[in-house]
CSV table of C-alpha atoms in Angstrom, one decimal:
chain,number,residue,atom,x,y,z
G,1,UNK,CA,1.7,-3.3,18.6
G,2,UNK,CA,1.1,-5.5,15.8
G,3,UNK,CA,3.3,-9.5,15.3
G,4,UNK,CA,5.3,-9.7,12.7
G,5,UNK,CA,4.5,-11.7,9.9
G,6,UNK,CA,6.6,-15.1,9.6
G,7,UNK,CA,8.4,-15.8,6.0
G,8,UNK,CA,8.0,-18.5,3.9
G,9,UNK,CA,10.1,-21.6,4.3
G,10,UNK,CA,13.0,-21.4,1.4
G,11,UNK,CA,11.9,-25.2,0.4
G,12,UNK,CA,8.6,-23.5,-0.9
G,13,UNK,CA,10.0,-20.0,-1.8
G,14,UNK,CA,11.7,-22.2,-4.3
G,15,UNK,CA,8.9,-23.5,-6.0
G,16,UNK,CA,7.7,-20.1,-6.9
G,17,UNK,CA,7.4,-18.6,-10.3
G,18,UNK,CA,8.4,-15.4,-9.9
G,19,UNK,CA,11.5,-13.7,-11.0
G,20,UNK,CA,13.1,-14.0,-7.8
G,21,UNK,CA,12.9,-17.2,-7.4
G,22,UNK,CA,13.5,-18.4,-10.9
G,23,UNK,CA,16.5,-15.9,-12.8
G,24,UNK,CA,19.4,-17.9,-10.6
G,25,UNK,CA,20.0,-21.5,-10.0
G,26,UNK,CA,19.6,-23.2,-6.8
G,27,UNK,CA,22.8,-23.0,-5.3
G,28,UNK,CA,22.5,-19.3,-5.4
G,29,UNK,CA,20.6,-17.2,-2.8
G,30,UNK,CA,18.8,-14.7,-4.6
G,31,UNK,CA,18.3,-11.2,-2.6
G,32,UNK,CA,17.8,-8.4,-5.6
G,33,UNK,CA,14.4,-8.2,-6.9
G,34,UNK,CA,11.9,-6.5,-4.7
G,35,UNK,CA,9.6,-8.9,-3.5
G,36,UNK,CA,8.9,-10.1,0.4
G,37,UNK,CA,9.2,-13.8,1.1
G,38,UNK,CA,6.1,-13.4,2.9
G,39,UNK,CA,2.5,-14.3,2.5
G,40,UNK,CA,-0.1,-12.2,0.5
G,41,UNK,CA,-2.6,-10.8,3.0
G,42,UNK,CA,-5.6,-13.1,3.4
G,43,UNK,CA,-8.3,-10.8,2.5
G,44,UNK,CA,-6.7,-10.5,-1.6
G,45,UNK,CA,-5.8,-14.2,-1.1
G,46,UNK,CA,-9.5,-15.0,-0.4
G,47,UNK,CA,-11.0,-12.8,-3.0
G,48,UNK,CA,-8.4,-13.9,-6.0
G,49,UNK,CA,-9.0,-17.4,-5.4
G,50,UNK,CA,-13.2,-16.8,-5.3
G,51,UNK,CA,-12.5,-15.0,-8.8
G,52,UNK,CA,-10.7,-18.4,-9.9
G,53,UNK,CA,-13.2,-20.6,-9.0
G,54,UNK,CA,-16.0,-18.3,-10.5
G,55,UNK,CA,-13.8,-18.3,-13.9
G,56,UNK,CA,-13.6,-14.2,-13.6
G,57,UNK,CA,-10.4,-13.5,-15.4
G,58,UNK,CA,-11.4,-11.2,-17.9
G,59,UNK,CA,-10.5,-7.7,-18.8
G,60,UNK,CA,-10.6,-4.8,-16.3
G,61,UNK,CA,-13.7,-3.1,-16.2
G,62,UNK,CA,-14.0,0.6,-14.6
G,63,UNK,CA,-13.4,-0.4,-11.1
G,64,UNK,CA,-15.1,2.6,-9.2
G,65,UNK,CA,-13.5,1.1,-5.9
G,66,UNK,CA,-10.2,1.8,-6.6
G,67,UNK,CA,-9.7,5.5,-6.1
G,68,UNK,CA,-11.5,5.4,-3.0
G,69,UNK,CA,-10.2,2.8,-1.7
G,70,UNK,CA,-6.5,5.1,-2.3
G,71,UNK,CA,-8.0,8.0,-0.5
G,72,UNK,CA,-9.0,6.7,2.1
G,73,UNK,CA,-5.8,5.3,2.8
G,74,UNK,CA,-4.2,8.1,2.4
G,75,UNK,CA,-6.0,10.3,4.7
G,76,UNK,CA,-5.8,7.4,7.2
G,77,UNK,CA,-2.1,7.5,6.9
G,78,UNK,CA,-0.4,10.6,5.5
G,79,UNK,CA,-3.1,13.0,5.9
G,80,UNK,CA,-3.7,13.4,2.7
G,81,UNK,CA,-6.8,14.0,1.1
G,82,UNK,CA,-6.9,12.9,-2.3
G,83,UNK,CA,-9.0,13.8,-5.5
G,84,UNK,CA,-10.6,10.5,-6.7
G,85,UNK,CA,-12.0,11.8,-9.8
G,86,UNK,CA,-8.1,12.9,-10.7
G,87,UNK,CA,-6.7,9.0,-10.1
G,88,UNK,CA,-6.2,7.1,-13.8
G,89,UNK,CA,-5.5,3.4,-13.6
G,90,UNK,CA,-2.4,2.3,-15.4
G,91,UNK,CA,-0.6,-1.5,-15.9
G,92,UNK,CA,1.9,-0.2,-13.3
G,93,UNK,CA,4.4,2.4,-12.1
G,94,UNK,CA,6.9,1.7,-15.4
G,95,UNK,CA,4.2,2.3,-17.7
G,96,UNK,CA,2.5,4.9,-15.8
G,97,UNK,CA,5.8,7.1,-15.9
G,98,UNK,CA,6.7,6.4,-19.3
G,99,UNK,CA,3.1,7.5,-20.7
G,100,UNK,CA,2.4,10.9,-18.4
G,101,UNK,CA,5.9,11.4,-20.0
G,102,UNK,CA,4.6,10.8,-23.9
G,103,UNK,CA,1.7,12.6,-22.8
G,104,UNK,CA,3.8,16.1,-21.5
G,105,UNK,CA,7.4,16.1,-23.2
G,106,UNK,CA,8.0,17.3,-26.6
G,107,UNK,CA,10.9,16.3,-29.2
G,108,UNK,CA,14.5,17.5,-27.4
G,109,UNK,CA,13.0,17.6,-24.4
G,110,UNK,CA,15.6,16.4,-21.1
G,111,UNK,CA,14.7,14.0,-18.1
G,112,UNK,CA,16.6,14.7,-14.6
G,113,UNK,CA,16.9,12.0,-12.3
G,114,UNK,CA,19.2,11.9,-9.2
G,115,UNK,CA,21.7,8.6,-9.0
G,116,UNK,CA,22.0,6.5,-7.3
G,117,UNK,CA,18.4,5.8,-8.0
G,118,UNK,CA,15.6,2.6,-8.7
G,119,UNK,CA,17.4,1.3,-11.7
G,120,UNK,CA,14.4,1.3,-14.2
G,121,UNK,CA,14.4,5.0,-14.1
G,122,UNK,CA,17.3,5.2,-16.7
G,123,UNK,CA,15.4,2.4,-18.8
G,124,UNK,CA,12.6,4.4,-18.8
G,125,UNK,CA,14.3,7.6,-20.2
G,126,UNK,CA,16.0,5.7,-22.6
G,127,UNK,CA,12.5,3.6,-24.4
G,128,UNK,CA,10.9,7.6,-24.2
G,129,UNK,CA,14.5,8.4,-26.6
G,130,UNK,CA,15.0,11.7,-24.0
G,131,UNK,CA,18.5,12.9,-23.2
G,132,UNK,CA,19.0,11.8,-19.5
G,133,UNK,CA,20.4,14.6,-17.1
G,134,UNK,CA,21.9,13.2,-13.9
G,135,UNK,CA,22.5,15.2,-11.0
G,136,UNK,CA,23.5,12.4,-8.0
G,137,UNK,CA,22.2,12.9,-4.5
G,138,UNK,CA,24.6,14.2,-1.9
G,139,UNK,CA,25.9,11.8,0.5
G,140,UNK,CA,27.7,12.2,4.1
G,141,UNK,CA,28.2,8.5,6.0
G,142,UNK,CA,25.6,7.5,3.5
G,143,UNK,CA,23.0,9.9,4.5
G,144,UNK,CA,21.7,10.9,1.2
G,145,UNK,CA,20.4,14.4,0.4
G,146,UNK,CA,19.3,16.3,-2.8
G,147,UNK,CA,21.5,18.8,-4.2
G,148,UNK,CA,19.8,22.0,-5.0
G,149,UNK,CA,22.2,23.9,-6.6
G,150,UNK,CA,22.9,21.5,-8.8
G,151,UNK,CA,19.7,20.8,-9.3
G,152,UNK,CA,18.6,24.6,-9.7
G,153,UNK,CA,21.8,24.5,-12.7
G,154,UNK,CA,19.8,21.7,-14.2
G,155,UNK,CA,16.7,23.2,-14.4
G,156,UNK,CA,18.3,26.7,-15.8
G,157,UNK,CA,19.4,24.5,-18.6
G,158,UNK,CA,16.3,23.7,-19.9
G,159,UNK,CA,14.9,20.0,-17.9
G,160,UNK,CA,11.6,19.7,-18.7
G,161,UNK,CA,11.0,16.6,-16.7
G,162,UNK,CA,11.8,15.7,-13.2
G,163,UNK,CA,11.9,11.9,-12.1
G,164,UNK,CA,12.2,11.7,-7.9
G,165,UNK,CA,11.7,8.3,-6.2
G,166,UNK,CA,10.0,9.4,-3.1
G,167,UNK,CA,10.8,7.7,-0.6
G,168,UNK,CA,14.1,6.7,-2.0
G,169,UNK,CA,14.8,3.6,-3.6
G,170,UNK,CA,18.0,1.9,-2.9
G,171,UNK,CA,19.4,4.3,-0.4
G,172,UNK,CA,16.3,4.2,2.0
G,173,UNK,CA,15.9,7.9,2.4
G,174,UNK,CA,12.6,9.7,3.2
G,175,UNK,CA,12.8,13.2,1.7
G,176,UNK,CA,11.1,16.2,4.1
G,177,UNK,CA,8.5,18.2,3.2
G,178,UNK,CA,10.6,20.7,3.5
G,179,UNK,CA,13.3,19.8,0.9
G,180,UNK,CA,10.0,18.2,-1.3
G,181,UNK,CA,8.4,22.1,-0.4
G,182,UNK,CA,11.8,23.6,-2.3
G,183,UNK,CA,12.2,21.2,-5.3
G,184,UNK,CA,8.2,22.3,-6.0
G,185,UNK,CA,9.1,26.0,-5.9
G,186,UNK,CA,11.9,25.6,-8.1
G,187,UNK,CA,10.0,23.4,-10.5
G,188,UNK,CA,7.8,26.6,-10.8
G,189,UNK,CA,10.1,28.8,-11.0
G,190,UNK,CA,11.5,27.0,-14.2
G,191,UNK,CA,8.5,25.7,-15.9
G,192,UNK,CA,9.5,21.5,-15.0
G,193,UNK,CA,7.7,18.9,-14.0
G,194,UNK,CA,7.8,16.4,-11.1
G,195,UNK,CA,7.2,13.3,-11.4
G,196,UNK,CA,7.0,11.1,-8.3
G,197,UNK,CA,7.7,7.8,-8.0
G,198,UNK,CA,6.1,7.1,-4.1
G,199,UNK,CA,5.4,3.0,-4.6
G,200,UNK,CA,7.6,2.6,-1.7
G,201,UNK,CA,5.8,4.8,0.9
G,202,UNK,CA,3.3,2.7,2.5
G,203,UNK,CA,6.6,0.9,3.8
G,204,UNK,CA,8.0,4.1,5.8
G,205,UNK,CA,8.9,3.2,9.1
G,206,UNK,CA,7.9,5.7,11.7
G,207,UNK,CA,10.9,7.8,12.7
G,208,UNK,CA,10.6,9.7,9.5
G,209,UNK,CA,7.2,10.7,8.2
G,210,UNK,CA,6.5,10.4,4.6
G,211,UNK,CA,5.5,13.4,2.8
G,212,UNK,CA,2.9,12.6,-0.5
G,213,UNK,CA,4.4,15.1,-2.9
G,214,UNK,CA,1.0,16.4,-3.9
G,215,UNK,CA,0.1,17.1,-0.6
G,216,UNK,CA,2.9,19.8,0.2
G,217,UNK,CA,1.3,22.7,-1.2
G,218,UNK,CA,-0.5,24.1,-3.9
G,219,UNK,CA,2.9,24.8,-5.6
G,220,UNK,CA,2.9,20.7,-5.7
G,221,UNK,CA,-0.1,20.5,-7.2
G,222,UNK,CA,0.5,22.8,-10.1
G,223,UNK,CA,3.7,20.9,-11.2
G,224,UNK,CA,3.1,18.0,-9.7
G,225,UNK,CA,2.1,14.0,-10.9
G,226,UNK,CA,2.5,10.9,-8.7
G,227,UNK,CA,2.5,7.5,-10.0
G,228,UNK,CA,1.8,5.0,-7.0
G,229,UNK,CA,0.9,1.0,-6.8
G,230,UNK,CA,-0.2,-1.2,-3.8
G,231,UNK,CA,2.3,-3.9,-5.9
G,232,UNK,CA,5.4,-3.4,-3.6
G,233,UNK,CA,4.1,-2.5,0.3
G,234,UNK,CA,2.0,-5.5,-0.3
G,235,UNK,CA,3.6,-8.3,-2.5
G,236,UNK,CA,1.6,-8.1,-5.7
G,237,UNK,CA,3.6,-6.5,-8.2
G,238,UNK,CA,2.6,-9.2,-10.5
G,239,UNK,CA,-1.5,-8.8,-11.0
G,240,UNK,CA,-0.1,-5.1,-12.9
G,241,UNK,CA,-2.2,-2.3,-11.5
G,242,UNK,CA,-0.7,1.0,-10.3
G,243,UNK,CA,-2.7,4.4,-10.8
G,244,UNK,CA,-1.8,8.5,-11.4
G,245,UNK,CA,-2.5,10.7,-9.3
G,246,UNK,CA,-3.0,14.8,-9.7
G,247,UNK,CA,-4.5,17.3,-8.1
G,248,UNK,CA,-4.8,20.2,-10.6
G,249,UNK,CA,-6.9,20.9,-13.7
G,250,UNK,CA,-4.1,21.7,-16.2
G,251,UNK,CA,-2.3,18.4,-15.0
G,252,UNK,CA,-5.0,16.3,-14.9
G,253,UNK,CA,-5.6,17.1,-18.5
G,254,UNK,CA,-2.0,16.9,-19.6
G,255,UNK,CA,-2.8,12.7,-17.5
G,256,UNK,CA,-5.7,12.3,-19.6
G,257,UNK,CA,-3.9,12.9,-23.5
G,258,UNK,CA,-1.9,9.2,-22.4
G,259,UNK,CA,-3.4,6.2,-24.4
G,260,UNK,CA,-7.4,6.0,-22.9
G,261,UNK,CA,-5.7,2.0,-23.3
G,262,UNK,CA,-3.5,2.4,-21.1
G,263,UNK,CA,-6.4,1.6,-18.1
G,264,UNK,CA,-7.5,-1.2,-19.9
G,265,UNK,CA,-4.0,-2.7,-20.3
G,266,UNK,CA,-4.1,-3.0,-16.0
G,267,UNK,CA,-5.1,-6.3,-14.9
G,268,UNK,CA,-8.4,-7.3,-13.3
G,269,UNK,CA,-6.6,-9.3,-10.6
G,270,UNK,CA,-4.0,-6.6,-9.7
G,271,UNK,CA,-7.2,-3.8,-9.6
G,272,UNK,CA,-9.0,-6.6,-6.7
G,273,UNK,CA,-6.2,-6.6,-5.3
G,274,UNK,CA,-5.0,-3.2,-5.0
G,275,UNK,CA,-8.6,-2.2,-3.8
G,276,UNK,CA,-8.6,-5.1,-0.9
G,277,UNK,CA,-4.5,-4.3,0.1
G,278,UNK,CA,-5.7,-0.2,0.6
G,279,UNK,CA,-8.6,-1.3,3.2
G,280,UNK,CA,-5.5,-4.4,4.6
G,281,UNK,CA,-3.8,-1.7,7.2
G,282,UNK,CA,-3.4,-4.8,9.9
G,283,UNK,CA,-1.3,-6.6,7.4
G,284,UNK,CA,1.2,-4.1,6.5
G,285,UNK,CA,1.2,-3.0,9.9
G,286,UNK,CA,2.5,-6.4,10.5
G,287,UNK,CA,5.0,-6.3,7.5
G,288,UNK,CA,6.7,-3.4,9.2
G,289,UNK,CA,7.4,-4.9,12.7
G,290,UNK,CA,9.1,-7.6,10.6
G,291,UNK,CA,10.8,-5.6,7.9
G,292,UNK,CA,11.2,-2.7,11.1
G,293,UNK,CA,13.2,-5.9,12.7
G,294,UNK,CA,15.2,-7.0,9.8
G,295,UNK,CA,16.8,-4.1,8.8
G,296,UNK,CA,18.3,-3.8,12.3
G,297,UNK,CA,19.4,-7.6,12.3
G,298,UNK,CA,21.1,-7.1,9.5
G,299,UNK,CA,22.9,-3.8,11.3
G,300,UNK,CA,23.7,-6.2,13.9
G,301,UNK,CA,25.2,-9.4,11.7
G,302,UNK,CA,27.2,-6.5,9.8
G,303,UNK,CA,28.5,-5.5,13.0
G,304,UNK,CA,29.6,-8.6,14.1
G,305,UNK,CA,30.7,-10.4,10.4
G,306,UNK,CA,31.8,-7.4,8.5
G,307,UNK,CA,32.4,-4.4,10.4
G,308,UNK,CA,34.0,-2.5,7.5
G,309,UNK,CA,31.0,-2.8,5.1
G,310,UNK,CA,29.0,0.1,5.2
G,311,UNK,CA,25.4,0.8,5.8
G,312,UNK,CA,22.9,3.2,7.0
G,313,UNK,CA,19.7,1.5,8.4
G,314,UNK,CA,16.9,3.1,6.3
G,315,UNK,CA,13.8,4.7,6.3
G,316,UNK,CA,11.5,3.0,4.3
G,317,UNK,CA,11.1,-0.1,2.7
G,318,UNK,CA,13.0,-3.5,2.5
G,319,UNK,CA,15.9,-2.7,0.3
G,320,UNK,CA,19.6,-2.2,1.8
G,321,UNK,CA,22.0,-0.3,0.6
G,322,UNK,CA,25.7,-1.6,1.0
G,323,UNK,CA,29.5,0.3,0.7
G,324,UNK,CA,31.2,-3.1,0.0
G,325,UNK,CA,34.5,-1.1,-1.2
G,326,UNK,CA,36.6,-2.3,2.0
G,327,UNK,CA,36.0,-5.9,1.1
G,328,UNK,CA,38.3,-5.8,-2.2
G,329,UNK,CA,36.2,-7.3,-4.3
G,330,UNK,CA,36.7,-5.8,-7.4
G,331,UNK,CA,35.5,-3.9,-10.4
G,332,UNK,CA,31.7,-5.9,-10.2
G,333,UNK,CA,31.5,-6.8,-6.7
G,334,UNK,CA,28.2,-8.0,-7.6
G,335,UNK,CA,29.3,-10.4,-9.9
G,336,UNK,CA,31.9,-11.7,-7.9
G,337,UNK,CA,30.0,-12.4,-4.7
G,338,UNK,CA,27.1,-14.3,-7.5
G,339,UNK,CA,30.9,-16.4,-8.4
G,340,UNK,CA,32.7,-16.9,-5.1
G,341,UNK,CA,29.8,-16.7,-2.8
G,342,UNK,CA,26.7,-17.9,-4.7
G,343,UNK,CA,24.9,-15.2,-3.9
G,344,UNK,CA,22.8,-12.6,-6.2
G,345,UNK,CA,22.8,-8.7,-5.6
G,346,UNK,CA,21.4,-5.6,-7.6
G,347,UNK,CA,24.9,-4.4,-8.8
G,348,UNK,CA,25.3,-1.0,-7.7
G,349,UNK,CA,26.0,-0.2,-11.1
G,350,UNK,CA,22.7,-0.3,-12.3
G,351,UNK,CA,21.3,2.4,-10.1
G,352,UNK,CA,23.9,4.7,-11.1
G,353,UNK,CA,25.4,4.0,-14.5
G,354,UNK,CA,26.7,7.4,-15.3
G,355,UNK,CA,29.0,8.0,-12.1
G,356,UNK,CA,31.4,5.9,-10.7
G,357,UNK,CA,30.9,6.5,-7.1
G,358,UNK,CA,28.5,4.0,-6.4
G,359,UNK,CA,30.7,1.4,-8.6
G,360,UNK,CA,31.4,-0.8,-4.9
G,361,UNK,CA,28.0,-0.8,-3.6
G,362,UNK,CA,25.3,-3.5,-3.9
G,363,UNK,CA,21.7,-3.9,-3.0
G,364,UNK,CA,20.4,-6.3,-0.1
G,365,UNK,CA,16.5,-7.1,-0.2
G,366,UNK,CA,16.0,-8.2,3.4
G,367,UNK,CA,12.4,-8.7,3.1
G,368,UNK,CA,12.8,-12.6,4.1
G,369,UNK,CA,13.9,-14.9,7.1
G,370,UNK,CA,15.8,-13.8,9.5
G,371,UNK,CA,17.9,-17.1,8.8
G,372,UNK,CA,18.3,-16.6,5.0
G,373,UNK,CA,19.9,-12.9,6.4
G,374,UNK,CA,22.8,-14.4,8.6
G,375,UNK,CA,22.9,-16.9,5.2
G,376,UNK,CA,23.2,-14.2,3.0
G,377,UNK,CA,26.1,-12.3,5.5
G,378,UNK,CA,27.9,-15.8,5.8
G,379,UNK,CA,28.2,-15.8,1.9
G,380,UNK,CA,29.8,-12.5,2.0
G,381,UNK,CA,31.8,-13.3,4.6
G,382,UNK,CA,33.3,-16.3,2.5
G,383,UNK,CA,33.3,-14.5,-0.7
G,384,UNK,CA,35.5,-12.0,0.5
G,385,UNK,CA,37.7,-14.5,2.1
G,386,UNK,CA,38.1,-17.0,-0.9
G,387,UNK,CA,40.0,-13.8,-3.0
């Protein structure tokens, strides 16, 4: 089994320039955006910093690497062989979505998504000028779940575009092929279109298999486009390169009517890096024994500080999902554990800003020490007691 990787000490986290890192003052211990406090594999270290000393920062050139470099990872891991003359390089998984969208909706058109859901989904829909449709995910003790009637209702009414975020970003679920198998037959069946969000599933941890949409069946691959990066499973969402993915004739046309600019608008860094992180399997290997090891820490100092706050350990990824109702907090208990506990959270709010159910919840990135964790509980712990 692989080590762990170690975190950054917070005295140099702090002299980052990222958003994390930056966006709060220094009293505040900042645990919403998505980015690990961990070191950027060696092998994208090594080659960014020979591109520095060379001067090579100029625009992206076809970067035949890429694709391949995708595949191959994907068959290594998911069992999923992918077309490399159907992968289009984008800026990243934002722009990507937004432009397959100009490329296949048409005036009036509606976008489903399914709250609560990665925030920027709704942002998305809203710069596009779509009507949103939002049918939330069904949830038992936090266990989340699509909804398929609902979803079927939607679809009947005339959706043309499906947004999923596969694996699920905040709640942590990993959808089966089996439900992903359903949602394609019913996108048939009504003439929609998935789009799927998967830059979270390198980061699945291994009691749930992750399911590439495209992969499911040729049902998938008729209605099917995914839009993936290497910016999140390894650290480098700023160098801006993501790509889409199809694996159909008709879709890979409707891909190709986005702006031919769009690739050029990716940045040569972020392609490198990509390319180097796809062939870098010992070093997310090693970010999952850590992240596989935080998320049950955190079970653990939840247990032990605040019993009554929920949370499900989840399946993927480095982003918790809390039920801070029984703490009292409030209408924004995001805002007032920022005031009373100088600590930052993804407002639960924000991934789910037309229902009210997930008003009391708030989003824990615990890709970090172990010791900025228990610091992060602590603050809670005095937030909640300082009412």
């Amino acid at each position: 089994m692989s080590e762990g990787l170690k975190a950054i000490p917070i005295e140099e986290l702090r002299t980052r320039w990222s958003a994390k890192w930056r966006d709060f003052p220094s009293d505040v211990l900042p645990m919403p955006v998505a980015e690990m406090d961990f070191h950027v594999a060696e092998g994208i270290r090594n080659e960014l910093a020979k591109m520095i000393a060379n001067s090579d920062m100029g625009y992206l050139s076809p970067m035949p690497q890429l694709a391949p470099a995708f595949a191959s990872f994907a068959l290594r891991r998911w069992n999923w062989t992918v077309d490399i003359n159907q992968v289009i390089v984008c800026p990243d998984v934002g722009v990507g979505m937004v432009e397959m969208s100009r490329a296949v909706l048409s005036p009036g058109d509606r976008i489903l998504v399914n709250s609560p859901v990665y925030h920027n989904f709704f942002a998305w829909v809203a710069e596009l000028g779509h009507e949103i449709v939002d049918v939330p995910l069904l949830s038992h003790d936090l266990e989340y779940s699509m909804d398929f009637a609902a979803i079927e209702a939607a679809y009947k009414s005339g959706v043309a575009v499906h947004y999923i975020c596969n694996p699920a970003n905040p709640v942590g679920t990993v959808f089966s092929r089996d439900d992903l198998s359903r949602l394609a037959d019913l996108a048939k069946k009504y003439g929609v279109i998935i789009f799927s969000d998967e830059i979270h599933a390198p980061l699945t941890f291994s009691e749930i298999p992750f399911t590439p949409f495209l992969s499911i069946s040729e049902t998938a691959r008729e209605v099917g486009i995914v839009v993936t990066a290497a910016s999140k499973s390894w650290n480098i969402a700023g160098l801006k390169c993501a790509i889409v993915v199809t694996q159909n004739p008709a879709m890979f046309a409707l891909a190709k009517k986005a702006p031919a600019a769009m690739e050029w608008r990716a940045g040569l860094f972020g392609a490198v890096a990509a390319t180097i992180a796809f062939n870098s399997d010992a070093w997310l290997d090693a970010a999952l024994v850590t992240l596989d090891e935080n998320r049950k820490f955190l079970a653990e100092q939840l247990s032990e500080k605040l019993p009554t706050v929920g949370y499900r350990i989840p399946n993927c990824s480095y982003l918790a999902w809390l039920d801070v109702s029984a703490l009292d907090l409030g209408e924004n208990p995001a805002a007032a554990l920022l005031e009373r506990g100088r600590i930052a959270f993804n407002p639960g709010t924000s991934f789910s800003p037309n229902h009210k159910d997930h008003d009391h919840f708030v989003r824990l990135n615990f890709a970090t020490d172990k010791a900025l964790i228990v610091d992060a509980v602590d603050r809670i712990v005095a937030a909640s007691s300082s009412k």
